Amino acid sequence: MLIVGAGFAGLYMLHRARSLGLRARVLEAGDGVGGTWYWNRYPGARCDVESLQYSYQFSPELQQEWRWSEKYATQAEILRYIEHVADRFDLRRDIHFGQRVSSALFDEASACWNVATTQGERLSTRYLVLAVGCLSSANQPEIARFKEFQGKTYHTGHWPQTPVDFSGQRVAVIGTGSSGIQCIPIIAAQASQLTVFQRTPNYAVPAWNAPLDDEADCQVKADYAALRARARQRPTGYVFPFDERSALSVTDEQRDAQYEKFWRLGGLKFLGAFGDLLLNPQANETAARFVQQKIRARIQDPALADKLVPRGVIGSKRLCVESNYYETFNRPNVSLVDIRQQPLERFTANGLVAGGRELVFDAVVFATGFDAVIGSLLRIDLRGRAGRRLSDHWLEQPSSYLGLAVAGFPNLFMINGPGSPSVLSNMVQSIEQHVDLICGCLAHMQNNGLAVCEAETAAADAWTAHCREVVARSMRATEDSWYVGANIPGRPRVFMPYAGGVPAYLRKCDEVVAAGYAGFMFHEARSE
Ligand code: FAD
Ligand code: NAP
């Protein structure tokens, strides 16, 4: 088996592939393990799903022995954890670092994938697992005359290995999504001047991050399995308080008290305040108004607040989780440029021109996100049966069976591919579920003398149609976001993750397995 990527997904896949007795190798573009947590070293990077849940569950010993220091661990701590996992399970010996897979071509005669890397490595494999990540291909917008700029440029998703010191510098940050919102307060505290270029204000709620106390740690570890089981019953695969009532079923006072309570819980939990926030526009509006008013109260200058307060649906884009973000704009060394009013025109040798005015910078940080979910898959020249390219197959929409397999691409598995809960869920939990499902399928093949597994076209079409139908019932796809590929010019507007929630997805997977991997067709090696 060849596995592409050495993040949470690739590492667990390698561990499980060994347990099936397969010879497995990982090819990883970076020089270390960690994936997201290897690349995103920008100041302030941390998780927004609590670490006690944003971690592996496959090894009870690992769960018990690892001690997170904060509720939401920093990038550095998560990377240490993943490195520990790589060492503890002796994974590094099968990983080739510094190898970017450029093509993978299915050879029908041998039923093998011929894989090549940019660095010149050539490998042939029976099974190809793409653990390339949903948020791993940086979106670097084209701004005219980029090359003229004499200062430094950075992308949050491709941060240098050594920390960057912005002390005394004039810094620009472009982008105010989760990454921008995390790094802006910290860069502001270092830089002599910080200018934030905002295209759309995002909804952000406080993290209320804190050290993880022994009591909370012990409470979870006393019955970790129960927490994980409860997580699988939650739409997000993440346990937090959730009230199923409608936001419209209570009085105004009760509603505000409920929002206040959930706002105090911090982070993504806010959306658990009522059961219909992402289903009913009127309910959503009440939550949006509450957060808007909370944000406004934190910004001293009312004109600036007008620019920073988000509008429209809350939760359609991923909710951002912040620490001290809005207060940062009260600092004398921080200013905001609304690029809808003052468009970013071009770079100069000294900085950027926006709205006809040149602004001088020593460094420009792109916090402009990712070519999400399918970007890293499409950057590989993938060709299945009859040489059909994945990029052609997905021209109109990224169809898949369960977000796991693509019709016409035999023995190829995606982890967290389009059409699975992936980015709408606690991703480590979804990764483990996908890897376990793949391994179950491979064990089924081993036990039955089967060599080739392939999604049926009808099953993939039906699943893809189901994904569309499910999201049409929610408010998830109402805004332009990376969930629908709106941030990448030329991408079809299709909501990429499965919006039906983790429990419904797990039920479907269980049914597929119980019916002998229904929707997949299998062949013996000689029939190829
Ligand atoms: P990745 O970690 O992205 O790893 C994929 C690896 O594949 C990378 O190392 C990449 O270099 C490699 N790769 C890609 N293409 C190739 C190629 N062609 N050849 C060779 N190697 C290749 N999710 C949550 O659930 N909770 C959170 O709190 C959370 N916080 C996040 C914070 C940030 C800053 C970001 C960017 C994402 C966050 N996510 C979070 C999502 C996160 O991406 C996943 O949780 C998880 O880390 C993904 O693991 P992965 O192994 O699937 O992919
Ligand atoms: P993002 O959410 O896509 O935000 C990118 C930002 O850049 C947006 O403000 C966007 O504006 C702006 N932008 C994009 N292209 C631009 C252009 N051409 N000109 C000007 N501005 C442009 O990306 P991200 O912040 O890196 O986050 C991506 C995802 O990663 C998150 O949603 C989350 O899932 C994960 N993440 C999680 C955390 C965490 O808290 N744990 C932290 C970072 C990332 P528009 O909104 O107008 O498009």
Coordinates of C-alpha atoms and ligand atoms in Angstrom, one line a residue:
M1 CA 0.0 0.0 0.0
L2 CA 1.2 3.5 -0.8
I3 CA -0.1 6.2 1.4
V4 CA 0.2 9.9 0.4
G5 CA 0.6 12.3 3.3
A6 CA 1.9 11.9 6.9
G7 CA -0.6 13.9 8.9
F8 CA -3.1 12.4 11.4
A9 CA -4.6 10.3 8.5
G10 CA -1.5 9.0 6.8
L11 CA 0.1 7.9 10.1
Y12 CA -2.9 6.0 11.4
M13 CA -3.4 4.4 7.9
L14 CA 0.2 3.2 8.0
H15 CA -0.2 1.8 11.5
R16 CA -3.3 -0.1 10.5
A17 CA -2.0 -1.3 7.2
R18 CA 0.9 -3.0 9.0
S19 CA -1.6 -4.7 11.3
L20 CA -3.2 -6.2 8.1
G21 CA 0.2 -7.6 7.1
L22 CA 0.5 -5.2 4.2
R23 CA 3.8 -3.7 3.1
A24 CA 3.1 0.0 3.3
R25 CA 5.0 3.2 2.5
V26 CA 4.1 6.8 3.0
L27 CA 5.2 9.6 0.7
E28 CA 5.1 13.0 2.3
A29 CA 6.0 16.3 0.7
G30 CA 7.1 17.9 3.9
D31 CA 10.3 17.0 5.8
G32 CA 8.4 15.8 8.9
V33 CA 5.2 14.3 10.2
G34 CA 2.2 16.3 11.3
G35 CA 0.5 17.6 8.1
T36 CA -1.6 20.6 9.1
W37 CA 0.4 20.9 12.3
Y38 CA 3.7 20.7 10.5
W39 CA 2.9 23.4 7.9
N40 CA 0.7 25.9 9.9
R41 CA 3.3 27.3 12.3
Y42 CA 1.9 30.8 12.2
P43 CA 1.8 32.7 15.6
G44 CA -1.4 31.8 17.4
A45 CA -2.2 28.6 15.5
R46 CA -4.1 26.1 17.7
C47 CA -7.1 23.8 17.4
D48 CA -10.7 24.8 17.9
V49 CA -12.0 21.4 18.9
E50 CA -10.9 20.7 22.4
S51 CA -7.7 18.6 22.5
L52 CA -9.1 15.9 24.7
Q53 CA -11.3 15.2 21.8
Y54 CA -9.1 16.4 18.9
S55 CA -6.8 13.4 19.4
Y56 CA -6.5 9.7 18.4
Q57 CA -8.7 7.2 20.1
F58 CA -7.3 4.0 18.6
S59 CA -4.9 3.3 21.4
P60 CA -6.3 3.4 25.0
E61 CA -2.7 3.6 26.3
L62 CA -1.9 6.6 24.2
Q63 CA -5.1 8.3 25.3
Q64 CA -4.2 7.7 28.9
E65 CA -0.6 8.7 28.8
W66 CA -0.8 11.9 26.8
R67 CA -1.4 15.0 29.0
W68 CA -2.6 18.1 27.1
S69 CA -1.6 21.3 28.8
E70 CA -4.4 23.6 27.5
K71 CA -8.1 23.2 26.6
Y72 CA -7.1 24.1 23.0
A73 CA -3.5 23.0 22.4
T74 CA -1.1 25.1 20.4
Q75 CA 0.3 24.0 17.0
A76 CA 3.6 23.2 18.7
E77 CA 2.0 20.9 21.2
I78 CA -0.2 19.1 18.6
L79 CA 2.9 18.6 16.5
R80 CA 4.8 17.2 19.5
Y81 CA 1.9 14.8 20.1
I82 CA 1.9 13.6 16.4
E83 CA 5.7 13.2 16.6
H84 CA 5.2 11.2 19.8
V85 CA 2.7 9.0 18.0
A86 CA 5.1 8.4 15.1
D87 CA 7.8 7.3 17.5
R88 CA 5.6 5.3 19.8
F89 CA 4.3 3.2 17.0
D90 CA 7.6 3.2 15.1
L91 CA 6.1 4.7 12.0
R92 CA 9.0 6.8 10.6
R93 CA 10.9 3.9 9.1
D94 CA 8.2 3.6 6.4
I95 CA 7.9 7.3 5.6
H96 CA 9.8 8.9 2.7
F97 CA 9.9 12.6 3.5
G98 CA 10.4 15.4 0.9
Q99 CA 8.5 13.4 -1.8
R100 CA 5.6 15.2 -3.5
V101 CA 3.5 12.8 -5.5
S102 CA 2.9 14.3 -8.9
S103 CA 1.1 11.5 -10.7
A104 CA -0.6 8.2 -10.1
L105 CA -1.8 6.2 -13.1
F106 CA -3.8 3.0 -12.9
D107 CA -2.5 0.2 -15.0
E108 CA -5.3 -2.1 -16.0
A109 CA -3.1 -5.1 -17.0
S110 CA -1.4 -5.4 -13.6
A111 CA -4.2 -3.7 -11.5
C112 CA -1.5 -1.6 -9.9
W113 CA -1.0 2.2 -9.5
N114 CA 2.2 3.6 -10.9
V115 CA 3.1 6.5 -8.8
A116 CA 5.7 9.2 -9.5
T117 CA 7.0 12.1 -7.3
T118 CA 8.3 15.5 -8.4
Q119 CA 11.6 14.4 -6.9
G120 CA 11.9 11.4 -9.2
E121 CA 10.8 8.5 -7.1
R122 CA 8.8 5.8 -9.0
L123 CA 6.7 3.2 -7.2
S124 CA 4.1 0.7 -8.1
T125 CA 1.4 -0.2 -5.6
R126 CA -1.7 -2.3 -5.4
Y127 CA -3.5 0.0 -3.0
L128 CA -3.3 3.8 -3.1
V129 CA -4.5 5.8 -0.1
L130 CA -4.8 9.5 -0.5
A131 CA -4.3 11.0 3.0
V132 CA -3.5 14.4 1.5
G133 CA -5.6 16.6 3.7
C134 CA -8.6 18.8 3.2
L135 CA -6.8 22.0 4.1
S136 CA -3.3 21.4 2.8
S137 CA -3.0 23.3 -0.5
A138 CA -2.5 27.0 0.2
N139 CA -4.7 29.5 -1.7
Q140 CA -2.3 32.2 -2.7
P141 CA -4.4 34.9 -4.5
E142 CA -2.8 36.5 -7.5
I143 CA -2.1 40.2 -6.7
A144 CA -0.4 42.1 -9.6
R145 CA 3.3 42.7 -9.5
F146 CA 3.9 40.3 -6.5
K147 CA 7.5 39.8 -7.6
E148 CA 8.3 43.5 -7.3
F149 CA 7.8 43.5 -3.5
Q150 CA 11.2 43.7 -1.7
G151 CA 9.9 42.8 1.7
K152 CA 9.1 39.3 3.0
T153 CA 5.9 37.4 2.3
Y154 CA 4.4 34.5 4.2
H155 CA 1.4 32.2 3.9
T156 CA -0.1 31.0 7.2
G157 CA -0.4 27.5 5.7
H158 CA 3.2 27.4 4.7
W159 CA 4.9 29.1 7.6
P160 CA 8.7 28.9 8.0
Q161 CA 10.1 26.2 10.3
T162 CA 11.8 28.8 12.5
P163 CA 9.6 31.4 14.3
V164 CA 9.3 34.8 12.6
D165 CA 9.9 37.8 14.7
F166 CA 7.9 40.8 13.5
S167 CA 9.3 43.2 16.2
G168 CA 9.6 46.7 14.9
Q169 CA 8.2 45.8 11.5
R170 CA 5.3 47.3 9.4
V171 CA 3.2 44.2 8.7
A172 CA 0.2 43.5 6.5
V173 CA -2.2 40.6 7.0
I174 CA -4.5 39.7 4.1
G175 CA -7.5 37.6 5.2
T176 CA -9.7 37.4 8.3
G177 CA -10.8 33.7 8.4
S178 CA -9.8 31.4 11.3
S179 CA -6.0 31.7 10.5
G180 CA -6.0 35.5 10.2
I181 CA -8.1 35.9 13.4
Q182 CA -5.7 33.7 15.3
C183 CA -2.5 35.4 14.2
I184 CA -3.6 39.0 14.0
P185 CA -3.6 39.7 17.8
I186 CA -0.1 38.2 18.2
I187 CA 1.4 39.9 15.3
A188 CA -0.1 43.2 16.5
A189 CA 1.6 42.8 19.8
Q190 CA 5.0 42.5 18.1
A191 CA 4.8 44.7 15.0
S192 CA 5.3 48.5 15.0
Q193 CA 2.3 48.7 12.7
L194 CA -0.2 46.2 11.5
T195 CA -2.6 46.7 8.7
V196 CA -5.3 44.1 8.3
F197 CA -6.9 43.7 4.8
Q198 CA -10.4 42.4 5.2
R199 CA -12.7 41.3 2.4
T200 CA -15.5 39.9 4.5
P201 CA -15.9 40.1 8.2
N202 CA -16.3 36.7 9.7
Y203 CA -18.3 35.6 12.8
A204 CA -15.9 34.9 15.6
V205 CA -16.7 33.9 19.2
P206 CA -14.3 33.8 22.1
A207 CA -12.4 30.6 22.8
W208 CA -12.0 31.2 26.6
N209 CA -8.9 29.0 26.3
A210 CA -7.3 28.0 29.6
P211 CA -4.9 25.6 31.1
L212 CA -6.4 22.1 31.3
D213 CA -6.8 21.3 34.9
D214 CA -6.2 17.9 36.4
E215 CA -9.9 17.5 37.3
A216 CA -11.1 17.9 33.7
D217 CA -8.3 15.6 32.5
C218 CA -9.1 12.9 35.1
Q219 CA -12.8 13.1 34.5
V220 CA -12.4 12.4 30.8
K221 CA -9.7 9.7 31.3
A222 CA -11.8 7.9 33.9
D223 CA -14.1 6.8 31.0
Y224 CA -12.6 8.0 27.7
A225 CA -14.4 5.3 25.7
A226 CA -17.8 6.7 26.9
L227 CA -16.8 10.2 25.7
R228 CA -15.8 8.9 22.3
A229 CA -19.0 6.9 22.0
R230 CA -21.0 10.0 22.8
A231 CA -19.0 11.9 20.3
R232 CA -20.0 9.5 17.5
Q233 CA -23.7 10.3 18.3
R234 CA -23.2 14.0 17.8
P235 CA -23.5 15.6 14.3
T236 CA -20.0 17.0 14.5
G237 CA -18.4 14.0 16.1
Y238 CA -17.6 16.3 19.0
V239 CA -19.3 16.3 22.4
F240 CA -20.5 19.7 23.7
P241 CA -23.8 20.8 25.3
F242 CA -26.6 20.9 22.7
D243 CA -30.1 22.1 23.2
E244 CA -32.5 20.6 20.6
R245 CA -35.2 23.2 21.1
S246 CA -36.0 25.8 18.4
A247 CA -34.6 29.3 19.0
L248 CA -38.1 30.5 18.2
S249 CA -39.8 28.4 20.9
V250 CA -38.7 30.5 23.9
T251 CA -39.2 34.1 25.0
D252 CA -36.7 36.8 24.0
E253 CA -35.3 36.9 27.6
Q254 CA -34.9 33.1 27.7
R255 CA -33.3 33.1 24.2
D256 CA -30.8 35.8 25.3
A257 CA -30.0 34.0 28.5
Q258 CA -29.4 30.8 26.5
Y259 CA -27.1 32.6 24.0
E260 CA -25.2 34.2 26.9
K261 CA -24.7 30.8 28.5
F262 CA -23.4 29.2 25.3
W263 CA -21.3 32.2 24.4
R264 CA -19.6 31.7 27.9
L265 CA -18.9 28.0 27.0
G266 CA -16.7 29.3 24.2
G267 CA -15.9 28.4 20.7
L268 CA -17.9 26.2 18.3
K269 CA -20.2 25.3 21.2
F270 CA -22.1 28.5 20.7
L271 CA -23.9 26.8 17.8
G272 CA -25.3 24.2 20.2
A273 CA -27.5 26.9 21.9
F274 CA -30.6 25.8 19.8
G275 CA -31.4 22.9 17.5
D276 CA -32.5 24.9 14.5
L277 CA -29.8 27.5 14.1
L278 CA -28.6 26.0 10.8
L279 CA -32.0 25.0 9.6
N280 CA -34.3 28.0 10.1
P281 CA -33.3 31.4 8.8
Q282 CA -35.3 33.2 11.5
A283 CA -33.7 31.2 14.2
N284 CA -30.3 31.8 12.7
E285 CA -30.9 35.6 12.6
T286 CA -31.5 35.6 16.4
A287 CA -28.0 34.0 17.0
A288 CA -26.4 36.3 14.4
R289 CA -27.8 39.4 16.1
F290 CA -26.6 38.3 19.5
V291 CA -23.0 37.7 18.2
Q292 CA -23.1 41.0 16.2
Q293 CA -24.0 42.9 19.4
K294 CA -21.2 41.1 21.4
I295 CA -18.7 42.1 18.8
R296 CA -19.8 45.7 18.5
A297 CA -19.4 46.1 22.3
R298 CA -15.7 45.3 22.1
I299 CA -14.7 47.8 19.5
Q300 CA -14.2 51.4 20.7
D301 CA -14.6 53.2 17.3
P302 CA -18.2 52.8 16.0
A303 CA -17.1 53.4 12.4
L304 CA -14.6 50.6 12.7
A305 CA -17.2 48.4 14.4
D306 CA -19.4 48.9 11.3
K307 CA -16.7 47.3 9.2
L308 CA -15.8 44.5 11.6
V309 CA -19.3 43.3 12.5
P310 CA -20.3 40.4 10.2
R311 CA -23.6 40.2 8.5
G312 CA -25.7 37.4 7.1
V313 CA -26.0 33.8 8.2
I314 CA -23.9 32.6 11.2
G315 CA -22.4 29.2 10.9
S316 CA -22.7 28.9 7.1
K317 CA -19.0 29.6 6.9
R318 CA -16.9 27.9 9.6
L319 CA -17.4 29.8 12.8
C320 CA -14.0 31.4 13.9
V321 CA -12.8 31.0 17.4
E322 CA -10.7 33.9 18.8
S323 CA -8.7 35.2 21.7
N324 CA -8.5 39.0 21.9
Y325 CA -9.2 39.5 18.2
Y326 CA -11.6 42.5 18.4
E327 CA -9.7 44.3 21.2
T328 CA -6.7 44.2 18.9
F329 CA -8.4 46.8 16.7
N330 CA -8.5 49.2 19.6
R331 CA -4.7 49.3 19.6
P332 CA -3.1 52.5 18.2
N333 CA -0.7 50.4 15.9
V334 CA -3.5 48.5 14.2
S335 CA -5.6 49.6 11.2
L336 CA -8.2 48.0 9.0
V337 CA -8.5 48.3 5.2
D338 CA -11.9 47.1 3.9
I339 CA -10.9 45.9 0.5
R340 CA -14.4 45.9 -0.8
Q341 CA -14.2 49.7 -0.5
Q342 CA -10.5 50.1 -1.2
P343 CA -9.6 47.2 -3.5
L344 CA -6.2 45.7 -3.3
E345 CA -4.6 46.7 -6.7
R346 CA -1.0 45.6 -6.8
F347 CA 2.3 45.2 -5.0
T348 CA 5.0 47.8 -5.3
A349 CA 8.7 47.4 -4.3
N350 CA 7.7 48.9 -0.9
G351 CA 4.3 47.6 -0.2
L352 CA 0.7 47.4 -1.5
V353 CA -1.6 49.8 -3.3
A354 CA -5.2 49.7 -2.1
G355 CA -7.9 52.1 -3.2
G356 CA -5.3 54.1 -5.1
R357 CA -3.0 54.6 -2.0
E358 CA 0.4 53.0 -1.4
L359 CA 1.0 51.5 2.0
V360 CA 4.5 50.6 3.0
F361 CA 5.3 47.2 4.6
D362 CA 8.3 45.2 5.7
A363 CA 6.3 41.9 5.5
V364 CA 3.0 40.7 4.1
V365 CA 1.2 37.7 5.6
F366 CA -1.3 35.9 3.4
A367 CA -4.0 34.4 5.7
T368 CA -6.0 33.5 2.6
G369 CA -6.8 29.9 3.3
F370 CA -6.8 26.8 1.1
D371 CA -7.9 25.2 -2.1
A372 CA -10.0 23.1 0.3
V373 CA -11.2 19.4 0.3
I374 CA -10.3 18.6 -3.3
G375 CA -7.3 20.9 -4.0
S376 CA -4.6 18.5 -2.9
L377 CA -6.3 15.6 -4.8
L378 CA -6.6 17.6 -8.0
R379 CA -2.9 18.7 -7.8
I380 CA -2.0 15.1 -8.5
D381 CA -2.3 13.9 -12.1
L382 CA -4.6 11.0 -11.1
R383 CA -5.8 8.8 -13.9
G384 CA -8.1 5.8 -13.4
R385 CA -9.5 3.2 -15.8
A386 CA -9.0 4.0 -19.5
G387 CA -6.7 6.9 -18.5
R388 CA -9.6 9.0 -17.3
R389 CA -8.4 11.9 -15.3
L390 CA -9.8 12.7 -11.9
S391 CA -9.9 16.4 -12.9
D392 CA -12.2 15.5 -15.8
H393 CA -14.3 13.2 -13.8
W394 CA -14.9 16.1 -11.3
L395 CA -15.3 18.9 -13.8
E396 CA -18.9 19.6 -12.7
Q397 CA -18.8 18.2 -9.2
P398 CA -16.6 16.0 -7.0
S399 CA -18.6 12.8 -7.0
S400 CA -17.6 10.0 -4.8
Y401 CA -19.0 7.0 -2.9
L402 CA -19.1 7.9 0.8
G403 CA -16.2 10.4 0.2
L404 CA -14.0 7.3 0.2
A405 CA -13.8 6.0 -3.3
V406 CA -14.4 7.2 -6.9
A407 CA -16.0 5.1 -9.6
G408 CA -13.4 4.2 -12.3
F409 CA -10.5 4.5 -9.8
P410 CA -10.0 1.0 -8.5
N411 CA -8.2 0.3 -5.2
L412 CA -7.9 4.0 -4.5
F413 CA -9.2 5.3 -1.2
M414 CA -9.5 8.9 0.0
I415 CA -9.5 9.8 3.6
N416 CA -12.0 12.6 4.3
G417 CA -12.7 13.0 0.6
P418 CA -15.6 15.1 -0.7
G419 CA -18.9 13.6 0.3
S420 CA -17.8 12.6 3.9
P421 CA -18.4 14.6 7.1
S422 CA -14.7 15.6 7.1
V423 CA -14.3 19.3 7.8
L424 CA -17.8 19.6 9.4
S425 CA -16.7 17.1 12.0
N426 CA -13.9 16.5 14.6
M427 CA -11.5 15.4 11.9
V428 CA -9.4 13.1 13.9
Q429 CA -12.4 11.0 14.8
S430 CA -13.5 11.0 11.1
I431 CA -10.0 10.0 10.0
E432 CA -10.0 7.0 12.3
Q433 CA -13.4 6.0 11.1
H434 CA -12.3 6.1 7.4
V435 CA -9.1 4.2 8.1
D436 CA -11.0 1.5 10.0
L437 CA -13.5 1.3 7.2
I438 CA -10.8 0.9 4.6
C439 CA -9.1 -1.8 6.7
G440 CA -12.4 -3.6 7.1
C441 CA -12.8 -3.6 3.4
L442 CA -9.2 -4.8 2.8
A443 CA -9.7 -7.6 5.3
H444 CA -12.8 -8.6 3.5
M445 CA -10.9 -8.8 0.3
Q446 CA -8.0 -10.8 1.9
N447 CA -10.5 -13.3 3.4
N448 CA -12.3 -13.8 0.0
G449 CA -9.3 -13.8 -2.3
L450 CA -10.2 -10.5 -3.9
A451 CA -7.7 -8.2 -5.4
V452 CA -9.6 -5.2 -6.7
C453 CA -12.2 -3.0 -5.1
E454 CA -14.0 -0.3 -6.9
A455 CA -17.0 2.0 -6.3
E456 CA -20.0 1.3 -8.5
T457 CA -21.0 4.2 -10.7
A458 CA -24.7 3.9 -9.6
A459 CA -23.7 3.9 -5.9
A460 CA -21.4 6.9 -6.3
D461 CA -24.1 8.8 -8.3
A462 CA -26.7 8.0 -5.7
W463 CA -24.5 9.1 -2.8
T464 CA -23.5 12.3 -4.5
A465 CA -27.2 13.1 -5.2
H466 CA -28.0 12.4 -1.5
C467 CA -25.2 14.7 -0.4
R468 CA -26.8 17.5 -2.5
E469 CA -30.2 16.8 -1.2
V470 CA -29.1 16.8 2.4
V471 CA -27.3 20.2 2.2
A472 CA -30.2 21.7 0.4
R473 CA -32.2 21.3 3.6
S474 CA -29.7 23.2 5.8
M475 CA -28.3 26.7 5.7
R476 CA -24.7 25.5 5.3
A477 CA -24.4 26.3 1.6
T478 CA -26.0 29.7 1.7
E479 CA -22.8 31.8 1.8
D480 CA -19.8 32.0 -0.4
S481 CA -17.2 29.9 1.4
W482 CA -14.4 27.5 0.9
Y483 CA -17.0 24.7 1.7
V484 CA -18.4 25.4 -1.8
G485 CA -15.1 26.3 -3.5
A486 CA -16.1 29.9 -3.8
N487 CA -12.6 31.1 -2.9
I488 CA -11.0 29.4 -5.9
P489 CA -11.6 31.0 -9.3
G490 CA -13.2 28.5 -11.8
R491 CA -14.4 25.9 -9.2
P492 CA -17.9 24.6 -9.6
R493 CA -20.0 25.8 -6.7
V494 CA -20.7 22.5 -5.0
F495 CA -20.9 22.0 -1.2
M496 CA -18.1 19.5 -0.7
P497 CA -18.5 17.9 2.7
Y498 CA -21.4 15.6 3.7
A499 CA -23.8 17.8 5.7
G500 CA -26.0 15.0 7.1
G501 CA -23.9 14.7 10.3
V502 CA -21.7 12.0 11.7
P503 CA -24.4 9.6 13.1
A504 CA -26.3 9.4 9.8
Y505 CA -23.0 8.9 8.0
L506 CA -21.9 6.1 10.4
R507 CA -25.3 4.4 10.0
K508 CA -24.9 4.4 6.2
C509 CA -21.3 3.0 6.5
D510 CA -22.6 0.3 8.9
E511 CA -25.3 -0.7 6.4
V512 CA -22.8 -0.8 3.6
V513 CA -20.5 -3.1 5.6
A514 CA -23.4 -5.3 6.8
A515 CA -24.5 -5.8 3.2
G516 CA -21.0 -7.1 2.3
Y517 CA -19.6 -3.7 1.2
A518 CA -22.7 -2.8 -0.9
G519 CA -22.0 -0.2 -3.6
F520 CA -18.4 -1.6 -4.1
M521 CA -17.6 -4.2 -6.7
F522 CA -14.8 -6.6 -6.3
H523 CA -12.7 -8.6 -8.7
E524 CA -10.2 -11.4 -8.3
A525 CA -6.7 -10.5 -9.6
R526 CA -6.9 -12.7 -12.7
S527 CA -10.1 -11.0 -14.0
E528 CA -8.1 -7.8 -14.5
Ligands
FAD1 P1 -3.1 17.0 6.7 O1 -2.8 17.2 8.1 O2 -3.4 18.1 5.9 O3 -1.9 16.1 6.1 C1 -1.8 15.9 4.7 C2 -0.4 15.7 4.3 O4 -0.3 15.3 3.0 C3 0.4 17.0 4.4 O5 1.5 16.8 5.3 C4 0.9 17.3 3.0 O6 2.2 17.8 2.9 C5 0.8 15.9 2.4 N1 0.5 15.9 0.9 C6 -0.5 16.5 0.3 N2 -0.4 16.3 -1.0 C7 0.7 15.6 -1.2 C8 1.4 15.1 -2.3 N3 0.9 15.3 -3.6 N4 2.5 14.3 -2.2 C9 3.0 14.1 -0.9 N5 2.5 14.6 0.2 C10 1.3 15.3 0.0 N6 -9.7 20.1 12.3 C11 -10.4 19.8 13.5 O7 -11.2 18.8 13.5 N7 -10.3 20.5 14.6 C12 -9.4 21.6 14.7 O8 -9.3 22.2 15.7 C13 -8.7 21.9 13.5 N8 -7.9 23.0 13.5 C14 -7.2 23.3 12.3 C15 -6.3 24.4 12.3 C16 -5.7 24.8 11.2 C17 -4.7 25.9 11.2 C18 -6.0 24.1 10.0 C19 -5.3 24.5 8.7 C20 -6.8 23.0 10.0 C21 -7.4 22.6 11.1 N9 -8.2 21.5 11.2 C22 -8.9 21.2 12.3 C23 -8.3 20.6 10.0 C24 -7.1 19.7 9.9 O9 -6.6 19.8 8.6 C25 -7.4 18.2 10.3 O10 -8.0 18.2 11.6 C26 -6.3 17.2 10.3 O11 -5.1 17.7 10.8 C27 -6.1 16.7 8.9 O12 -5.2 15.6 8.9 P2 -4.9 14.8 7.5 O13 -3.8 13.9 7.8 O14 -6.1 14.4 6.9 O15 -4.3 16.0 6.5
NAP2 P1 -10.4 31.0 5.1 O1 -11.4 30.7 6.2 O2 -10.7 30.6 3.7 O3 -10.1 32.5 5.2 C1 -9.4 33.2 4.2 C2 -9.5 34.7 4.3 O4 -8.8 35.3 3.3 C3 -10.9 35.2 4.2 O5 -11.0 36.3 5.1 C4 -11.0 35.5 2.8 O6 -12.0 36.5 2.5 C5 -9.6 36.1 2.5 N1 -9.3 36.0 1.1 C6 -9.2 34.9 0.3 N2 -8.9 35.2 -0.9 C7 -8.7 36.6 -0.9 C8 -8.3 37.5 -1.9 N3 -8.1 37.1 -3.2 N4 -8.2 38.8 -1.6 C9 -8.5 39.2 -0.3 N5 -8.8 38.4 0.7 C10 -8.9 37.1 0.4 O7 -8.9 30.3 5.5 P2 -8.3 30.1 6.9 O8 -8.5 31.3 7.8 O9 -6.9 29.6 6.7 O10 -9.1 28.9 7.5 C11 -9.5 27.8 6.7 C12 -10.0 26.7 7.6 O11 -9.0 26.0 8.3 C13 -10.9 27.1 8.7 O12 -12.2 27.4 8.2 C14 -10.9 26.0 9.7 O13 -11.6 24.9 9.2 C15 -9.4 25.6 9.6 N6 -8.7 26.4 10.6 C16 -9.0 26.2 11.9 C17 -8.4 27.0 12.8 C18 -8.7 26.8 14.3 O14 -9.2 27.7 14.9 N7 -8.5 25.6 14.8 C19 -7.4 27.9 12.5 C20 -7.1 28.1 11.2 C21 -7.7 27.3 10.2 P3 -13.5 36.1 2.2 O15 -14.1 35.6 3.4 O16 -14.1 37.3 1.6 O17 -13.4 34.9 1.2

